[in-house]
Tab-separated table of C-alpha atoms and ligand atoms in Angstrom:
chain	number	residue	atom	x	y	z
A	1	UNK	CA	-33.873	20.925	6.477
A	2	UNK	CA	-30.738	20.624	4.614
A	3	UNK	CA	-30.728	20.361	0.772
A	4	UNK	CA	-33.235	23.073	0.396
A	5	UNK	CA	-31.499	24.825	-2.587
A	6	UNK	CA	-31.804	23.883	-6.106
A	7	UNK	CA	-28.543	23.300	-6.834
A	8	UNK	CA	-28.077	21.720	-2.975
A	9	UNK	CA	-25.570	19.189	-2.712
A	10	UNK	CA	-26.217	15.502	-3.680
A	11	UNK	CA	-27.239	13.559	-0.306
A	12	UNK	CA	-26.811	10.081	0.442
A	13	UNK	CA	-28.368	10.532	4.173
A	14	UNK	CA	-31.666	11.149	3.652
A	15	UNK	CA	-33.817	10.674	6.928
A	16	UNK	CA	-37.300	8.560	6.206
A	17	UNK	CA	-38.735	12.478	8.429
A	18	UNK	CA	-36.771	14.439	5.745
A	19	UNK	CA	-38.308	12.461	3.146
A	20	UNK	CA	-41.914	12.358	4.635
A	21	UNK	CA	-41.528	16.051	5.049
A	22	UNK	CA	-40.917	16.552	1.529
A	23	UNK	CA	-44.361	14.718	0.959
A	24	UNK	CA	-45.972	17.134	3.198
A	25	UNK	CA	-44.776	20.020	1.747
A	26	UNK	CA	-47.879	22.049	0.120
A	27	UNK	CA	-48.522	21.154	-3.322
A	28	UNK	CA	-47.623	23.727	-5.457
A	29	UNK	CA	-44.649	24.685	-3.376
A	30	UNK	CA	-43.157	21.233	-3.712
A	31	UNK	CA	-43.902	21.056	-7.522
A	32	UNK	CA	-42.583	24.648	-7.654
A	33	UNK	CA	-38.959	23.145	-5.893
A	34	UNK	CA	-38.893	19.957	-7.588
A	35	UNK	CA	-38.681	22.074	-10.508
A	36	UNK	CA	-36.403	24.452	-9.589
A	37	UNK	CA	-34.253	21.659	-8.824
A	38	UNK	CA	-34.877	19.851	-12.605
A	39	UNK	CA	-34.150	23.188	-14.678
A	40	UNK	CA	-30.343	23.386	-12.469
A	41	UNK	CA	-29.715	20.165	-12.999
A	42	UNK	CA	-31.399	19.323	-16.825
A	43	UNK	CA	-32.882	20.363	-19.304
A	44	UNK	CA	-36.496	20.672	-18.250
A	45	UNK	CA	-37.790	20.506	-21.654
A	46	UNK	CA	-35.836	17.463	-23.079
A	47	UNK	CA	-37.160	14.101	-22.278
A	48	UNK	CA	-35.033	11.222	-22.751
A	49	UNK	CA	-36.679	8.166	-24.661
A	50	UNK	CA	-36.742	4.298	-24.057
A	51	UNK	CA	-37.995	1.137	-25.961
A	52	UNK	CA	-39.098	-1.951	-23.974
A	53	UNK	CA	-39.394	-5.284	-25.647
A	54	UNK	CA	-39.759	-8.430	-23.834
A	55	UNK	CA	-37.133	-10.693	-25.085
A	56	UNK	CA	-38.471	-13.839	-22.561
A	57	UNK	CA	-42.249	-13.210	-21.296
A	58	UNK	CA	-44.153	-15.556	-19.020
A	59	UNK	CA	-43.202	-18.553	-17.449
A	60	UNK	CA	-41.365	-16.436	-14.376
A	61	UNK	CA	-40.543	-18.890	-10.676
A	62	UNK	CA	-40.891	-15.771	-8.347
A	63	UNK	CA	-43.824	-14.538	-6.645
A	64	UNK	CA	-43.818	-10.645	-7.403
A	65	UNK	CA	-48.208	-9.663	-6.492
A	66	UNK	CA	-47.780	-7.300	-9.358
A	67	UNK	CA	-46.405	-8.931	-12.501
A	68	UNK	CA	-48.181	-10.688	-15.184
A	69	UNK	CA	-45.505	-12.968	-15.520
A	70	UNK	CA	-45.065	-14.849	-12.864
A	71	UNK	CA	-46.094	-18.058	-13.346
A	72	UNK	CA	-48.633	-19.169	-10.795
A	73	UNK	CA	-51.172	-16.767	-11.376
A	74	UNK	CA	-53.298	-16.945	-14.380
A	75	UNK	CA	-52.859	-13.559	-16.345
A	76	UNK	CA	-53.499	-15.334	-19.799
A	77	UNK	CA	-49.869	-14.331	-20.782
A	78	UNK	CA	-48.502	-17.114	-22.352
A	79	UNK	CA	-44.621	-18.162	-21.797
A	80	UNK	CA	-42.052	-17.783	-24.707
A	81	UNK	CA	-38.421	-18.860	-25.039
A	82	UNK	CA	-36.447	-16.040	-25.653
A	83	UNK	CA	-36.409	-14.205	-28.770
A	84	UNK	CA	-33.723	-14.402	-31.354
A	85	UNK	CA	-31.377	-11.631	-32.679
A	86	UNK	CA	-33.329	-11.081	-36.046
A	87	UNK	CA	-36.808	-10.609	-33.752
A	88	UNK	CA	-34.853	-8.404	-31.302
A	89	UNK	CA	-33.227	-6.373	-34.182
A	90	UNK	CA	-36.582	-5.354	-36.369
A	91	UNK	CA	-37.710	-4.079	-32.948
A	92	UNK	CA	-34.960	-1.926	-31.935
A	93	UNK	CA	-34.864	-0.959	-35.532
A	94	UNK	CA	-38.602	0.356	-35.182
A	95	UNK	CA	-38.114	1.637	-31.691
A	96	UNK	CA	-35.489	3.509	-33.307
A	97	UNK	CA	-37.490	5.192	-36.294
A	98	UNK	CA	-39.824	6.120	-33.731
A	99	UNK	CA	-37.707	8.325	-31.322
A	100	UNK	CA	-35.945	6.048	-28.822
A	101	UNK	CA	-32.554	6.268	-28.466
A	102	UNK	CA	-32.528	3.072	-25.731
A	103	UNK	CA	-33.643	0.321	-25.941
A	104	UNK	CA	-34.025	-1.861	-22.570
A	105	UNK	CA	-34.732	-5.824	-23.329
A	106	UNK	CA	-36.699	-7.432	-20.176
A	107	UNK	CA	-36.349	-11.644	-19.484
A	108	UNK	CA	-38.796	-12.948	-16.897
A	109	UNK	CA	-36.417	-14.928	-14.954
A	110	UNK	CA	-35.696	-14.519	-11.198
A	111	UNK	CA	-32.247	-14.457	-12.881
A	112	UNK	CA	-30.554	-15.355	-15.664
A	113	UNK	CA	-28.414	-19.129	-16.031
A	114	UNK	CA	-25.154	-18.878	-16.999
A	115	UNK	CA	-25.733	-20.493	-20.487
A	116	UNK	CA	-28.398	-17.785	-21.210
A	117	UNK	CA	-25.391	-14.887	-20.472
A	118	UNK	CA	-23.528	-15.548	-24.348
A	119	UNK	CA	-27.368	-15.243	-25.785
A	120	UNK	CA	-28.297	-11.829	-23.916
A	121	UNK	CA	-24.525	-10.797	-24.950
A	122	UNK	CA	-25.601	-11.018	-28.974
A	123	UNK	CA	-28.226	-9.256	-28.431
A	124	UNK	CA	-26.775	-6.264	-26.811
A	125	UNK	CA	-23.794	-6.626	-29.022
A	126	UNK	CA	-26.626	-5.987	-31.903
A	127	UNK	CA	-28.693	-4.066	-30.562
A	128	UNK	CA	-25.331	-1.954	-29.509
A	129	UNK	CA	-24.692	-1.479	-33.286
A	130	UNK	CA	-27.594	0.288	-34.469
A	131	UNK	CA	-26.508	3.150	-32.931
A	132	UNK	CA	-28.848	2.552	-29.640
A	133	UNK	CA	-28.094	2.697	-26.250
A	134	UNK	CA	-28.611	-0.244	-24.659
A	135	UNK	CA	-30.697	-1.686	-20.876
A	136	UNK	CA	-31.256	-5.386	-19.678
A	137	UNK	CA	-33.241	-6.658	-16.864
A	138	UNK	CA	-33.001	-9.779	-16.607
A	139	UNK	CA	-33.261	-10.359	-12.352
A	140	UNK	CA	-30.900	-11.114	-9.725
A	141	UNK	CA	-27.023	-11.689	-11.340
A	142	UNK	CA	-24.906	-14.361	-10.908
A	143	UNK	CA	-20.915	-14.339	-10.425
A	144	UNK	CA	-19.489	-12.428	-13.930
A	145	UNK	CA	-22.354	-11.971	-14.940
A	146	UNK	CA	-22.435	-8.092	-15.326
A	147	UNK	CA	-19.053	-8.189	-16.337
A	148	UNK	CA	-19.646	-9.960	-18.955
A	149	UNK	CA	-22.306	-7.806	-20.300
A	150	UNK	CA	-21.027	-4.749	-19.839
A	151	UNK	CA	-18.422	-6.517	-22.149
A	152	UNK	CA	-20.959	-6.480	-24.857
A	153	UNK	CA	-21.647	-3.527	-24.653
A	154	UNK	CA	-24.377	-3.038	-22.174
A	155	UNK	CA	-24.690	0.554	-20.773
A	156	UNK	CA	-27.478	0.399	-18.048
A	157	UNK	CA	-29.211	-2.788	-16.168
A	158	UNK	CA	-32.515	-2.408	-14.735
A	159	UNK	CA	-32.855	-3.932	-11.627
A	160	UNK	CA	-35.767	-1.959	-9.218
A	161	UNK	CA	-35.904	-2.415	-5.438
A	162	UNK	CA	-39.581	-1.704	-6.207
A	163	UNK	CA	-40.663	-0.650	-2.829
A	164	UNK	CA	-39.971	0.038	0.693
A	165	UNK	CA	-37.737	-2.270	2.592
A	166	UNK	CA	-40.379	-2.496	5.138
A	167	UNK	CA	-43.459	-3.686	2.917
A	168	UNK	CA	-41.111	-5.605	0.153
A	169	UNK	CA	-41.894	-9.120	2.393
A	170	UNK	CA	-45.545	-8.146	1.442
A	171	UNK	CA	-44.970	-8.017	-2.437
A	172	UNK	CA	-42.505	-10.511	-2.857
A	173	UNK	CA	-41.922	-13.637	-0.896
A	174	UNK	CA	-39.412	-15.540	-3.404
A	175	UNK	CA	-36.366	-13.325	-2.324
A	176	UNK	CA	-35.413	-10.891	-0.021
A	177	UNK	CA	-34.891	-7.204	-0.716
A	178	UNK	CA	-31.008	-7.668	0.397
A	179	UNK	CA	-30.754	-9.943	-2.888
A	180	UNK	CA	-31.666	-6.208	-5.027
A	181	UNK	CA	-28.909	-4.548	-3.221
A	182	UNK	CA	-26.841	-7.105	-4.209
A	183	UNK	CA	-27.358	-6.992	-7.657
A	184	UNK	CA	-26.776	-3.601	-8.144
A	185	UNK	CA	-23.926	-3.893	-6.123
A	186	UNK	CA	-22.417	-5.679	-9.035
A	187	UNK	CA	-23.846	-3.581	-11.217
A	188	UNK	CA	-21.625	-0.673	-10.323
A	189	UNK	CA	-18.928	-2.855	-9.841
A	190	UNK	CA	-19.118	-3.562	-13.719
A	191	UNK	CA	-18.995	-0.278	-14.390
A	192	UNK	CA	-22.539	-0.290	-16.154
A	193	UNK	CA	-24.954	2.287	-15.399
A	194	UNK	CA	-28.206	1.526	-12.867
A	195	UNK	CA	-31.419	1.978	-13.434
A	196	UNK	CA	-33.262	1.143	-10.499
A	197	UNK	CA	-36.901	2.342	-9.031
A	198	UNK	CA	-40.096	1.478	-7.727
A	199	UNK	CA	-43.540	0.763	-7.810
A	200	UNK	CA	-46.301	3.196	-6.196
A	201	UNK	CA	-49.934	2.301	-5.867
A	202	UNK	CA	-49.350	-1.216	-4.697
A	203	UNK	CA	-51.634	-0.485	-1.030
A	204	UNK	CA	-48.277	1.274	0.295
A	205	UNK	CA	-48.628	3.978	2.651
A	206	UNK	CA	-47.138	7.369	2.105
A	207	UNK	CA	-44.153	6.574	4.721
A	208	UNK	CA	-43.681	3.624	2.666
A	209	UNK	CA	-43.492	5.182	-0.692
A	210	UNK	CA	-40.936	7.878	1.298
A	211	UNK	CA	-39.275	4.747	2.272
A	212	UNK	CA	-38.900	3.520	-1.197
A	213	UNK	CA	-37.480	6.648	-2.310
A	214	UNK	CA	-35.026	7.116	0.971
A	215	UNK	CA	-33.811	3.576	-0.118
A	216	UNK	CA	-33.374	4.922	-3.628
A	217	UNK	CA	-31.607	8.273	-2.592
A	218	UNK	CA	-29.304	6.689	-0.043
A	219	UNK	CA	-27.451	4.142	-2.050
A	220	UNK	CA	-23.874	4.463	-2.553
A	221	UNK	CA	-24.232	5.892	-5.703
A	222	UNK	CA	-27.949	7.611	-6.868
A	223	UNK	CA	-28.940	5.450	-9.633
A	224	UNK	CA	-28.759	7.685	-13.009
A	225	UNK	CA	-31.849	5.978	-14.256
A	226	UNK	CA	-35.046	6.173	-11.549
A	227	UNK	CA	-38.262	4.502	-13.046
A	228	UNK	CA	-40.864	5.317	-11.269
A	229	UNK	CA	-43.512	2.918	-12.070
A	230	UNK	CA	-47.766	3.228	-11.796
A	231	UNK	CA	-48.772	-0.312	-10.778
A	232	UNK	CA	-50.798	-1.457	-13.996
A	233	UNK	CA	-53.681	-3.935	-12.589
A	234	UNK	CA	-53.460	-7.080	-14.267
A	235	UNK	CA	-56.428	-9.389	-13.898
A	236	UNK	CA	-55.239	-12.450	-12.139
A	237	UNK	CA	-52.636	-11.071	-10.040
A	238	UNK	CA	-52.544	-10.518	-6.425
A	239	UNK	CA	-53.008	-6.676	-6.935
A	240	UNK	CA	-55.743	-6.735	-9.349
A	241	UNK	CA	-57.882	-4.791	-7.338
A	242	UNK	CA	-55.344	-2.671	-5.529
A	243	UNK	CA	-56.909	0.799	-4.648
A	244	UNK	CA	-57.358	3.798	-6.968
A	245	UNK	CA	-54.472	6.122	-6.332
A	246	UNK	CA	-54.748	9.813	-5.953
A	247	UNK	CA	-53.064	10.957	-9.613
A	248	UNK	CA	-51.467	14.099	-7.973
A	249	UNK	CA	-49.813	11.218	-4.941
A	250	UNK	CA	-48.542	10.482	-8.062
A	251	UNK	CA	-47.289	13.432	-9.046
A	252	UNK	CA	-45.762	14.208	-5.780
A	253	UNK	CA	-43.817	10.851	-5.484
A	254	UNK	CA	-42.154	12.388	-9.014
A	255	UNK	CA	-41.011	15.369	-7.027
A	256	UNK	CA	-39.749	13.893	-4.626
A	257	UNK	CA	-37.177	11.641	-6.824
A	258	UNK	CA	-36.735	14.363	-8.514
A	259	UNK	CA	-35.701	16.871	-4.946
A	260	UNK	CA	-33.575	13.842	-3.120
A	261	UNK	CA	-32.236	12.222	-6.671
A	262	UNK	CA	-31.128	15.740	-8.108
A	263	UNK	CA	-28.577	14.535	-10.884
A	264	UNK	CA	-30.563	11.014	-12.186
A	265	UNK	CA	-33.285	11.502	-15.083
A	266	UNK	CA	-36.554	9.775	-13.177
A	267	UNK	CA	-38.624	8.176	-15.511
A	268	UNK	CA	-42.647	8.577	-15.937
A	269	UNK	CA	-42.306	4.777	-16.630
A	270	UNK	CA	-45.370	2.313	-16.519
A	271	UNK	CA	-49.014	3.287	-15.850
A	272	UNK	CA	-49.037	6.653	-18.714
A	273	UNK	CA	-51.752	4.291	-20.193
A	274	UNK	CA	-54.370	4.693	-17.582
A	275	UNK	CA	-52.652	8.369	-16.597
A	276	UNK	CA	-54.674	11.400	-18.389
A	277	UNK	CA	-52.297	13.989	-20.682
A	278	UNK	CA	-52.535	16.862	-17.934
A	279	UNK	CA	-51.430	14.275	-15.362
A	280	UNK	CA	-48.311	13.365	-17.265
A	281	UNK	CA	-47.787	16.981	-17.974
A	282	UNK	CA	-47.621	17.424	-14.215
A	283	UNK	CA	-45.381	14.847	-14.279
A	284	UNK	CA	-42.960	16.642	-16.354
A	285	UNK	CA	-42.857	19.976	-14.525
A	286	UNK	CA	-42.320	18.316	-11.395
A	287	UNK	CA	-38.767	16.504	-12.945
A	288	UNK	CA	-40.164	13.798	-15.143
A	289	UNK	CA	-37.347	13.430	-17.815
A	290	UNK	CA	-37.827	9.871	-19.694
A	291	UNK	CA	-40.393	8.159	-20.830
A	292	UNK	CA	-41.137	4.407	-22.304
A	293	UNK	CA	-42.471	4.859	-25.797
A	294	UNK	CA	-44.060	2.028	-27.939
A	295	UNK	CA	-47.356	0.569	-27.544
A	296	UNK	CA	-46.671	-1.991	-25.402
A	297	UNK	CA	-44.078	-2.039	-22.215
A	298	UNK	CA	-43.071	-5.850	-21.631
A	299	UNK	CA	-47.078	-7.328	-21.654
A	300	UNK	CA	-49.226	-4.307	-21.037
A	301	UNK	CA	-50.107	-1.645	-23.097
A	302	UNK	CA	-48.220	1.857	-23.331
A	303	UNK	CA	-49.751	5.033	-25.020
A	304	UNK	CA	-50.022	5.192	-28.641
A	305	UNK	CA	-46.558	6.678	-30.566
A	306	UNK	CA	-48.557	9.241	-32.614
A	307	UNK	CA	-50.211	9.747	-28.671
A	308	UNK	CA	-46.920	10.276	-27.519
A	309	UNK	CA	-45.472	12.665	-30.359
A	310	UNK	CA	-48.301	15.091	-30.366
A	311	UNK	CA	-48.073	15.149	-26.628
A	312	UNK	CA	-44.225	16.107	-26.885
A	313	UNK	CA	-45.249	18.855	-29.247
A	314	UNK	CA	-48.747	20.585	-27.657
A	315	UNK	CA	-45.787	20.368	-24.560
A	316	UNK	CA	-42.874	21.740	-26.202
A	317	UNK	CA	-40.753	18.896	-25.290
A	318	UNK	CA	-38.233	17.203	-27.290
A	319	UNK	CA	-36.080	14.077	-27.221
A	320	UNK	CA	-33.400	14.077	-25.501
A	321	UNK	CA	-30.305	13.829	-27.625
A	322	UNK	CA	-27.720	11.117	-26.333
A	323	UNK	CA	-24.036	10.161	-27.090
A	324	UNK	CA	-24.191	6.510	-27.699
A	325	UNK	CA	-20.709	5.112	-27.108
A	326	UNK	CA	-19.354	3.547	-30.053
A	327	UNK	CA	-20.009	-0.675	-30.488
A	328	UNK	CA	-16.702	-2.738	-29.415
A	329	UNK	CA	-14.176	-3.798	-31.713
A	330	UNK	CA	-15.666	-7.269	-33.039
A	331	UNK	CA	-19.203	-6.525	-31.917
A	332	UNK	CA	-20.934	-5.548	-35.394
A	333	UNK	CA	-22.589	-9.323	-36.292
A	334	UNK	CA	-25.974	-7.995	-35.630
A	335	UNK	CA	-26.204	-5.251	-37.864
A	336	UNK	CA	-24.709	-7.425	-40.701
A	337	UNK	CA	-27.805	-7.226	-43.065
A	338	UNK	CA	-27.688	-3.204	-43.301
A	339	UNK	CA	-23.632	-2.760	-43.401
A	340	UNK	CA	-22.296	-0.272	-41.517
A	341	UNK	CA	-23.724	0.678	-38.077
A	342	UNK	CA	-22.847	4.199	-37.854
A	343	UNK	CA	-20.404	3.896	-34.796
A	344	UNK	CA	-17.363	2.905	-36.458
A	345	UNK	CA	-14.899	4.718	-39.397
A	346	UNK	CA	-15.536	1.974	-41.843
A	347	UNK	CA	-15.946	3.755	-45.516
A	348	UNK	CA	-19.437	1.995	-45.845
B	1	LIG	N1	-37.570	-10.377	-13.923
B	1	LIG	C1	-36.739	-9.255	-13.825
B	1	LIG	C2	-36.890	-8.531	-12.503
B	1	LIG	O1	-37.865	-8.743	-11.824
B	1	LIG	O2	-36.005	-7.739	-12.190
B	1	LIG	C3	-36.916	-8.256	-14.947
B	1	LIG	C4	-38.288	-8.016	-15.497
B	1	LIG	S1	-39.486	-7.319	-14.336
B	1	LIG	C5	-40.963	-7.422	-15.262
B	1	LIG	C6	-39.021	-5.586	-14.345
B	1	LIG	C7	-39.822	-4.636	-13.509
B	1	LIG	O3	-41.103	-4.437	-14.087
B	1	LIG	C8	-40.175	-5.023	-12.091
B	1	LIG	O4	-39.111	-4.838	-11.205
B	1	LIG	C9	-41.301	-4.073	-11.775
B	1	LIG	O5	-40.798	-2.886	-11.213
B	1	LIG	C10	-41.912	-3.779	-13.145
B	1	LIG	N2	-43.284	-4.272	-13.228
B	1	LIG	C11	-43.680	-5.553	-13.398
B	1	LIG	N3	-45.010	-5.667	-13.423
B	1	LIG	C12	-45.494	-4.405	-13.257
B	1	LIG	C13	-46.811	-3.864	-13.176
B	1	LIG	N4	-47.893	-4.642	-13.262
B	1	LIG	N5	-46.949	-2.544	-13.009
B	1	LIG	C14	-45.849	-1.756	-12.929
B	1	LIG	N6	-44.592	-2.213	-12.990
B	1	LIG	C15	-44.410	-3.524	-13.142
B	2	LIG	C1	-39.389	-0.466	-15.142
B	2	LIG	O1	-39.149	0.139	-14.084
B	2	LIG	N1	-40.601	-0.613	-15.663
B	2	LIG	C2	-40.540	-1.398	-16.878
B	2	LIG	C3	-39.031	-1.668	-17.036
B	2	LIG	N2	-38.472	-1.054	-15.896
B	2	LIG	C4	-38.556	-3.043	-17.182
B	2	LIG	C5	-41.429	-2.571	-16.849
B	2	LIG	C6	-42.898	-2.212	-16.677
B	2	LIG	C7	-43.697	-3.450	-16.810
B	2	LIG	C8	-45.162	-3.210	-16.737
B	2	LIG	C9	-45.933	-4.478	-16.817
B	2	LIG	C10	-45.806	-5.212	-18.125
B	2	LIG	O2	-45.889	-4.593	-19.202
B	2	LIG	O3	-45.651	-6.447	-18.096
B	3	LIG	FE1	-40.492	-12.538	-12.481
B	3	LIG	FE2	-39.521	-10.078	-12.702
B	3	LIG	FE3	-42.175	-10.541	-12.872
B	3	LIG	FE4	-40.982	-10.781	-10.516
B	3	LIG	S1	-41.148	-8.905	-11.728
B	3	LIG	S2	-42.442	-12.257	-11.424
B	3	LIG	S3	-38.971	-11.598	-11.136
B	3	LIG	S4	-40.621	-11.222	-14.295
């Protein structure tokens, strides 16, 4: 099979048998690759470090069997109108003190109106100015939409395929998977950054989580961000009692991201909660290189910070250091009430 080296080409063709094969590959050689392939291409002790805050919970039109917030099931989480800059800001301030140097603000809408675009724009413009890099995902985009928040200053949207084209119709019936591709079509026609992933332990079959990440690995451009998301159980959605997965199916479906997506950081994103330490360690030799931290993702629960430090440290790990491009001209409002945001060459 092609792409067998560590420092292989990038590949945009993956076949669902190459893809499957790299599944079947024995254990320890595949974690033993998928690592090879993480130190050419990172720095296999850095992990890079997000905030999530919910800016809109609850109250969501679509249909999606995993999430807590779509409406029609009963999940006890309770709608909210979205938040305003002050709310957003003492977050992102906190996430900030903590170790995260993104911070990625989630709306449960199938998609945002155009009113709500100027809103979401103030809060990446402020958000922006503290220094932060900054994520949205907030659904399916509408015409100028991602323009528009790219001009605020928006450096990656989140906006997962989730899984496999061929069992998306059984996760999802309020819009078709052609609608994702869509979006992040526009995405990286803006110019801003994609971070796009998936779900595992939704009842998929192995072929189908291969066919998540052959979807993943063979569009136009590999996504730099690649979440790769433990289904958290929520009581009251379809998937409440969705099978136990194997942890180290886990583990592999890391690898794999991590063999056919050889430049993108792949993120041990939700489900750390319910995943032991020496799980999440595995997680991190086999190419792991971002994490959410904070106690809470959008409406579940996330591993404690002080959790989260120690493990960096009995791990030798570290945060990964990022460049945060400065704010644009005009876009300082939301950091008005400490001065300067560190970005500019103002004397203050
Ligand atoms: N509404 C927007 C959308 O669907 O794109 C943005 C917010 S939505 C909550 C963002 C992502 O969260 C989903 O695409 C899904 O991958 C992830 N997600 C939602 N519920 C989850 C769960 N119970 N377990 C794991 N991931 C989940
Ligand atoms: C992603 O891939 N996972 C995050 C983020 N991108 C938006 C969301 C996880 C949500 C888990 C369920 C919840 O907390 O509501
Ligand atoms: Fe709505 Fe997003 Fe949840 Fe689907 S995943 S129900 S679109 S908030």
């Amino acid at each position: 099979m092609d792409g067998m080296q560590a420092d292989a080409p990038v590949r945009h063709d993956w076949s669902q048998a190459d893809v499957e094969a790299l599944f079947a590959t024995p254990f320890m050689d595949l974690l033993a690759r998928a690592h090879a392939v993480h130190a050419a291409h990172h720095d296999a002790n850095a992990v890079q470090v997000s905030t999530l805050l919910s800016i809109k919970t609850g109250g969501c039109p679509e249909d999606c069997a995993y999430c807590p917030q779509a409406q029609r099931y009963h999940t006890g989480v309770a709608a909210q109108k979205l938040l305003d800059v002050d709310a957003v800001l003492a977050q992102a301030r906190a996430a900030k003190a903590a170790g995260a140097s993104r911070f990625c603000m989630g709306a449960a809408w199938r998609g945002p109106k155009d009113r709500d675009i100027p809103k979401v724009a103030e809060l990446i413009r402020a958000v922006k100015a503290l220094g932060m890099e900054t994520c949205a995902t907030l659904g399916l985009l509408g015409e100028g939409h991602a323009e528009a928040l790219k001009a605020a200053g928006l450096d990656y949207y989140n906006h997962n395929i989730d899984t496999s084209p061929d069992y998306y119709g059984e996760v999802i019936h309020t819009r078709e998977f052609e609608d994702r591709l869509d979006t992040l079509e526009e995405i990286r026609a803006a110019g801003l950054k994609t971070c796009c992933g998936g779900i595992v332990g939704m009842g998929e079959t192995r072929a189908q989580r291969a066919g998540l990440l052959r979807a993943l690995a063979n569009l136009p451009e590999h996504p730099q961000s690649v979440p790769i998301n433990q289904l958290v159980r929520v009581p009251g959605t379809p998937l409440e009692n969705a099978a136990d997965m194997d942890p180290f199916e886990f583990v592999r479906t890391i690898a794999v991201a991590r063999i056919t997506m050889p430049k993108s950081i792949v993120r041990l994103s939700a489900g750390r909660q319910q995943m032991s330490d020496e799980v999440q360690a595995l997680c991190f030799f086999a190419g792991a290189g971002s994490i959410f931290l904070g106690e809470k993702l959008l409406t579940t629960g996330n591993p404690d910070v002080e959790h989260d430090h120690a493990l960096f440290a009995r791990l030798d790990l570290h945060p990964l250091q990022v460049e945060v491009d400065p704010p644009l001209p005009g876009s300082m409002r939301g950091d008005s009430l400490d001065g300067c945001c560190g970005g500019c060459d103002c004397a203050s």
